[in-house]
Amino acid sequence: MARRVLLLLVPLALTAGCTTAVAGRPVAGPLPEVPTVACDYDHPVDGPAKDVDPPVERADAEGTVVVEVETSQGALEFSLDAASAPCSVHNFRHLVAEKFFEGTSCHRLTVDGLWVLQCGDATDTGQGTTGYEFDDPDAKTGGYDRGVIAMANRQEAGTNSSQFFIVHKDSSFDPDFPVLGRVSKGMDVIDKVAAGGVVPGTGFSETDGRPVVPLKFVSLKEK
């Protein structure tokens, strides 16, 4: 079988000023320091890729990041949890800032037993990467219920890159995929794509292949 990225297949923490009132006047004071973790993105990979420089190798280990997503089928909102998957969320934010996902389409839909919509491959082949891969050893995995966003990989350590999936119906499979967060708005858009089914002959089976209803990412930006 050709090597394929399959499911069964932030910037550095900053200390900024804040204000507190002292005798009626605002006085600058440090914000609490956000804990960080080290991430190793220096794993080049062969194969089809849309090359992009990796992010810096320190990631926030707490905090929620909201990403507004415009697609060809309507608006979505992703709420990403840095504590759940610090290296993966950090990488996702970096790719959003680099406009990596803009113009890409979700290339895989599964609608029987495994209920996911897989996206994030700029080559639209199911094999594409950023040109680098990484591990997320502290990531939360498992609990792939409806609305969850998680990284897609080859079920091997160090094979995360740009591909991710959205769970459109509660699913149960091996807990190998870092959980980024959830779709906090717009699951009706995902449901519309899922309801359209799979284009015959485009994947592994009649229930696993390219979605009939295309979902193309127009823009992504942090809120």
mmCIF file of C-alpha atoms in Angstrom:
data_model
loop_
_atom_site.group_PDB
_atom_site.id
_atom_site.type_symbol
_atom_site.label_atom_id
_atom_site.label_comp_id
_atom_site.label_asym_id
_atom_site.label_seq_id
_atom_site.Cartn_x
_atom_site.Cartn_y
_atom_site.Cartn_z
ATOM 1 C CA MET A 1 0.000 0.000 0.000
ATOM 2 C CA ALA A 2 1.299 3.478 -0.814
ATOM 3 C CA ARG A 3 2.414 5.442 2.218
ATOM 4 C CA ARG A 4 -0.576 7.529 3.114
ATOM 5 C CA VAL A 5 -1.359 9.734 6.064
ATOM 6 C CA LEU A 6 -4.253 7.730 7.434
ATOM 7 C CA LEU A 7 -6.662 7.725 10.298
ATOM 8 C CA LEU A 8 -7.142 3.954 11.114
ATOM 9 C CA LEU A 9 -5.956 6.891 9.470
ATOM 10 C CA VAL A 10 2.006 30.096 19.359
ATOM 11 C CA PRO A 11 4.026 31.994 19.579
ATOM 12 C CA LEU A 12 6.239 31.716 22.642
ATOM 13 C CA ALA A 13 4.571 32.615 25.904
ATOM 14 C CA LEU A 14 4.933 36.337 26.399
ATOM 15 C CA THR A 15 5.056 38.385 29.530
ATOM 16 C CA ALA A 16 3.005 41.486 28.756
ATOM 17 C CA GLY A 17 1.862 44.414 30.791
ATOM 18 C CA CYS A 18 -1.538 44.614 32.400
ATOM 19 C CA THR A 19 -3.053 47.404 34.419
ATOM 20 C CA THR A 20 -4.284 47.607 37.980
ATOM 21 C CA ALA A 21 -5.730 50.658 39.696
ATOM 22 C CA VAL A 22 -3.563 52.186 42.425
ATOM 23 C CA ALA A 23 -4.794 55.446 43.934
ATOM 24 C CA GLY A 24 -6.997 55.954 40.892
ATOM 25 C CA ARG A 25 -4.166 55.460 38.394
ATOM 26 C CA PRO A 26 -3.407 52.382 36.264
ATOM 27 C CA VAL A 27 -0.052 50.794 37.075
ATOM 28 C CA ALA A 28 1.581 48.252 34.781
ATOM 29 C CA GLY A 29 2.230 44.808 36.215
ATOM 30 C CA PRO A 30 3.287 41.458 34.751
ATOM 31 C CA LEU A 31 0.726 38.957 33.552
ATOM 32 C CA PRO A 32 1.036 35.466 35.024
ATOM 33 C CA GLU A 33 3.548 33.460 33.030
ATOM 34 C CA VAL A 34 2.027 30.790 30.794
ATOM 35 C CA PRO A 35 3.786 27.422 31.122
ATOM 36 C CA THR A 36 5.436 26.108 27.969
ATOM 37 C CA VAL A 37 6.693 22.771 26.689
ATOM 38 C CA ALA A 38 9.451 21.891 24.227
ATOM 39 C CA CYS A 39 8.393 20.586 20.823
ATOM 40 C CA ASP A 40 10.604 19.006 18.182
ATOM 41 C CA TYR A 41 9.478 19.823 14.630
ATOM 42 C CA ASP A 42 12.826 18.992 13.037
ATOM 43 C CA HIS A 43 11.801 15.747 11.320
ATOM 44 C CA PRO A 44 11.893 16.197 7.524
ATOM 45 C CA VAL A 45 9.716 13.789 5.562
ATOM 46 C CA ASP A 46 9.788 12.620 1.948
ATOM 47 C CA GLY A 47 6.740 12.613 -0.272
ATOM 48 C CA PRO A 48 4.261 15.193 -1.550
ATOM 49 C CA ALA A 49 4.280 18.335 0.532
ATOM 50 C CA LYS A 50 3.501 22.017 0.625
ATOM 51 C CA ASP A 51 6.708 23.029 2.326
ATOM 52 C CA VAL A 52 6.523 25.541 5.153
ATOM 53 C CA ASP A 53 9.055 26.430 7.822
ATOM 54 C CA PRO A 54 8.276 24.767 11.174
ATOM 55 C CA PRO A 55 7.211 26.866 14.162
ATOM 56 C CA VAL A 56 9.495 27.830 17.025
ATOM 57 C CA GLU A 57 10.023 24.951 19.403
ATOM 58 C CA ARG A 58 8.297 26.234 22.549
ATOM 59 C CA ALA A 59 4.537 25.828 22.858
ATOM 60 C CA ASP A 60 1.988 27.146 25.310
ATOM 61 C CA ALA A 61 0.784 24.358 27.593
ATOM 62 C CA GLU A 62 -2.480 26.003 28.618
ATOM 63 C CA GLY A 63 -5.113 28.344 27.220
ATOM 64 C CA THR A 64 -7.877 28.237 24.593
ATOM 65 C CA VAL A 65 -7.420 29.546 21.069
ATOM 66 C CA VAL A 66 -10.446 30.334 18.892
ATOM 67 C CA VAL A 67 -10.019 30.150 15.113
ATOM 68 C CA GLU A 68 -12.665 31.585 12.794
ATOM 69 C CA VAL A 69 -12.954 29.530 9.612
ATOM 70 C CA GLU A 70 -14.658 30.535 6.369
ATOM 71 C CA THR A 71 -15.391 27.657 4.008
ATOM 72 C CA SER A 72 -17.127 27.145 0.693
ATOM 73 C CA GLN A 73 -20.103 25.706 2.621
ATOM 74 C CA GLY A 74 -20.351 28.251 5.461
ATOM 75 C CA ALA A 75 -18.641 29.471 8.612
ATOM 76 C CA LEU A 76 -17.021 27.338 11.303
ATOM 77 C CA GLU A 77 -15.341 28.105 14.602
ATOM 78 C CA PHE A 78 -12.616 25.939 16.118
ATOM 79 C CA SER A 79 -11.852 26.121 19.851
ATOM 80 C CA LEU A 80 -8.369 24.691 20.366
ATOM 81 C CA ASP A 81 -7.127 23.580 23.782
ATOM 82 C CA ALA A 82 -3.367 24.062 24.219
ATOM 83 C CA ALA A 83 -3.358 21.945 27.370
ATOM 84 C CA SER A 84 -4.835 18.995 25.466
ATOM 85 C CA ALA A 85 -2.219 18.900 22.693
ATOM 86 C CA PRO A 86 0.346 21.677 23.148
ATOM 87 C CA CYS A 87 2.664 20.846 20.235
ATOM 88 C CA SER A 88 -0.198 20.128 17.833
ATOM 89 C CA VAL A 89 -2.137 23.283 18.714
ATOM 90 C CA HIS A 90 1.051 25.344 18.443
ATOM 91 C CA ASN A 91 1.681 23.876 14.993
ATOM 92 C CA PHE A 92 -1.937 24.460 13.913
ATOM 93 C CA ARG A 93 -1.740 28.114 14.952
ATOM 94 C CA HIS A 94 1.496 28.468 13.013
ATOM 95 C CA LEU A 95 -0.091 26.996 9.873
ATOM 96 C CA VAL A 96 -3.075 29.326 10.244
ATOM 97 C CA ALA A 97 -0.718 32.321 10.488
ATOM 98 C CA GLU A 98 1.155 31.061 7.389
ATOM 99 C CA LYS A 99 -2.200 30.676 5.513
ATOM 100 C CA PHE A 100 -1.232 27.064 4.855
ATOM 101 C CA PHE A 101 -4.812 25.762 4.862
ATOM 102 C CA GLU A 102 -6.335 28.452 2.656
ATOM 103 C CA GLY A 103 -7.428 27.022 -0.677
ATOM 104 C CA THR A 104 -7.199 23.416 0.533
ATOM 105 C CA SER A 105 -10.151 21.022 0.654
ATOM 106 C CA CYS A 106 -11.157 18.157 2.913
ATOM 107 C CA HIS A 107 -10.138 15.081 0.945
ATOM 108 C CA ARG A 108 -11.614 12.189 2.922
ATOM 109 C CA LEU A 109 -15.005 11.357 4.413
ATOM 110 C CA THR A 110 -15.934 8.166 6.268
ATOM 111 C CA VAL A 111 -19.573 7.342 6.988
ATOM 112 C CA ASP A 112 -19.740 3.833 8.432
ATOM 113 C CA GLY A 113 -18.297 2.813 11.812
ATOM 114 C CA LEU A 114 -15.672 5.533 11.569
ATOM 115 C CA TRP A 115 -17.346 8.924 11.203
ATOM 116 C CA VAL A 116 -14.798 11.571 10.285
ATOM 117 C CA LEU A 117 -14.054 14.312 7.770
ATOM 118 C CA GLN A 118 -10.321 14.546 7.101
ATOM 119 C CA CYS A 119 -8.666 17.791 5.983
ATOM 120 C CA GLY A 120 -5.375 19.688 5.968
ATOM 121 C CA ASP A 121 -3.599 18.105 2.984
ATOM 122 C CA ALA A 122 -2.476 20.877 0.637
ATOM 123 C CA THR A 123 -1.573 18.316 -2.057
ATOM 124 C CA ASP A 124 -5.117 16.854 -2.031
ATOM 125 C CA THR A 125 -3.689 13.343 -2.281
ATOM 126 C CA GLY A 126 -4.177 12.012 1.239
ATOM 127 C CA GLN A 127 -0.385 11.778 1.545
ATOM 128 C CA GLY A 128 0.585 15.429 1.818
ATOM 129 C CA THR A 129 2.532 17.027 4.651
ATOM 130 C CA THR A 130 4.196 20.306 5.543
ATOM 131 C CA GLY A 131 7.588 18.796 4.735
ATOM 132 C CA TYR A 132 8.142 18.041 8.428
ATOM 133 C CA GLU A 133 6.538 15.771 11.021
ATOM 134 C CA PHE A 134 6.469 15.887 14.807
ATOM 135 C CA ASP A 135 5.467 14.093 17.972
ATOM 136 C CA ASP A 136 3.152 15.403 20.683
ATOM 137 C CA PRO A 137 4.073 13.174 23.644
ATOM 138 C CA ASP A 138 1.990 15.094 26.203
ATOM 139 C CA ALA A 139 -1.176 15.131 24.093
ATOM 140 C CA LYS A 140 -4.575 13.902 25.182
ATOM 141 C CA THR A 141 -5.861 11.122 22.930
ATOM 142 C CA GLY A 142 -9.108 9.167 22.804
ATOM 143 C CA GLY A 143 -12.663 10.337 23.394
ATOM 144 C CA TYR A 144 -13.475 10.961 19.740
ATOM 145 C CA ASP A 145 -17.041 12.112 20.127
ATOM 146 C CA ARG A 146 -19.010 14.352 17.769
ATOM 147 C CA GLY A 147 -17.378 17.734 17.205
ATOM 148 C CA VAL A 148 -13.854 16.724 18.241
ATOM 149 C CA ILE A 149 -10.931 17.938 16.116
ATOM 150 C CA ALA A 150 -7.829 15.730 16.202
ATOM 151 C CA MET A 151 -4.590 15.223 14.309
ATOM 152 C CA ALA A 152 -4.453 12.575 11.588
ATOM 153 C CA ASN A 153 -1.302 10.468 11.445
ATOM 154 C CA ARG A 154 -0.010 7.001 10.614
ATOM 155 C CA GLN A 155 -0.590 5.728 14.159
ATOM 156 C CA GLU A 156 3.142 5.997 14.778
ATOM 157 C CA ALA A 157 4.911 8.404 17.116
ATOM 158 C CA GLY A 158 6.302 11.455 15.352
ATOM 159 C CA THR A 159 4.026 11.337 12.283
ATOM 160 C CA ASN A 160 1.807 14.367 12.934
ATOM 161 C CA SER A 161 2.042 17.123 10.317
ATOM 162 C CA SER A 162 -0.824 19.205 8.884
ATOM 163 C CA GLN A 163 -3.665 16.735 8.404
ATOM 164 C CA PHE A 164 -6.505 16.714 10.908
ATOM 165 C CA PHE A 165 -9.997 15.297 11.154
ATOM 166 C CA ILE A 166 -13.377 16.409 12.472
ATOM 167 C CA VAL A 167 -15.610 13.773 14.056
ATOM 168 C CA HIS A 168 -19.177 14.161 12.730
ATOM 169 C CA LYS A 169 -20.657 11.289 14.762
ATOM 170 C CA ASP A 170 -19.373 9.630 17.950
ATOM 171 C CA SER A 171 -16.627 7.200 16.913
ATOM 172 C CA SER A 172 -14.518 4.572 18.633
ATOM 173 C CA PHE A 173 -11.014 3.766 17.383
ATOM 174 C CA ASP A 174 -7.481 3.447 18.648
ATOM 175 C CA PRO A 175 -6.421 6.446 20.801
ATOM 176 C CA ASP A 176 -3.441 7.466 18.666
ATOM 177 C CA PHE A 177 -4.517 10.908 17.533
ATOM 178 C CA PRO A 178 -3.856 14.139 19.518
ATOM 179 C CA VAL A 179 -7.066 16.000 20.357
ATOM 180 C CA LEU A 180 -6.778 19.655 19.296
ATOM 181 C CA GLY A 181 -10.174 20.810 20.532
ATOM 182 C CA ARG A 182 -13.712 21.058 19.162
ATOM 183 C CA VAL A 183 -15.854 22.637 16.484
ATOM 184 C CA SER A 184 -17.606 25.220 18.661
ATOM 185 C CA LYS A 185 -19.778 26.632 15.863
ATOM 186 C CA GLY A 186 -20.865 25.318 12.499
ATOM 187 C CA MET A 187 -21.381 21.588 12.946
ATOM 188 C CA ASP A 188 -24.363 21.998 10.596
ATOM 189 C CA VAL A 189 -21.804 22.675 7.856
ATOM 190 C CA ILE A 190 -19.971 19.434 8.674
ATOM 191 C CA ASP A 191 -23.301 17.575 8.781
ATOM 192 C CA LYS A 192 -24.147 18.875 5.297
ATOM 193 C CA VAL A 193 -20.892 17.473 3.932
ATOM 194 C CA ALA A 194 -21.370 14.159 5.740
ATOM 195 C CA ALA A 195 -24.958 13.813 4.515
ATOM 196 C CA GLY A 196 -23.773 14.119 0.914
ATOM 197 C CA GLY A 197 -21.860 10.860 1.168
ATOM 198 C CA VAL A 198 -18.774 9.609 -0.646
ATOM 199 C CA VAL A 199 -17.833 9.767 -4.326
ATOM 200 C CA PRO A 200 -17.670 6.121 -5.489
ATOM 201 C CA GLY A 201 -14.237 4.755 -6.329
ATOM 202 C CA THR A 202 -12.252 7.570 -4.707
ATOM 203 C CA GLY A 203 -11.038 5.860 -1.536
ATOM 204 C CA PHE A 204 -10.941 2.612 0.368
ATOM 205 C CA SER A 205 -14.625 1.675 0.038
ATOM 206 C CA GLU A 206 -18.044 3.012 -0.853
ATOM 207 C CA THR A 207 -18.231 4.571 2.631
ATOM 208 C CA ASP A 208 -14.656 5.908 2.747
ATOM 209 C CA GLY A 209 -13.469 8.333 0.078
ATOM 210 C CA ARG A 210 -13.742 11.871 -1.273
ATOM 211 C CA PRO A 211 -16.876 13.731 -0.114
ATOM 212 C CA VAL A 212 -19.546 14.454 -2.719
ATOM 213 C CA VAL A 213 -20.110 17.882 -1.135
ATOM 214 C CA PRO A 214 -16.741 19.669 -1.272
ATOM 215 C CA LEU A 215 -15.522 21.641 1.748
ATOM 216 C CA LYS A 216 -12.853 24.164 0.773
ATOM 217 C CA PHE A 217 -11.137 26.451 3.285
ATOM 218 C CA VAL A 218 -11.340 30.076 2.196
ATOM 219 C CA SER A 219 -9.760 31.735 5.246
ATOM 220 C CA LEU A 220 -8.733 30.933 8.822
ATOM 221 C CA LYS A 221 -7.793 33.499 11.449
ATOM 222 C CA GLU A 222 -7.472 33.633 15.198
ATOM 223 C CA LYS A 223 -10.330 35.481 16.835
#
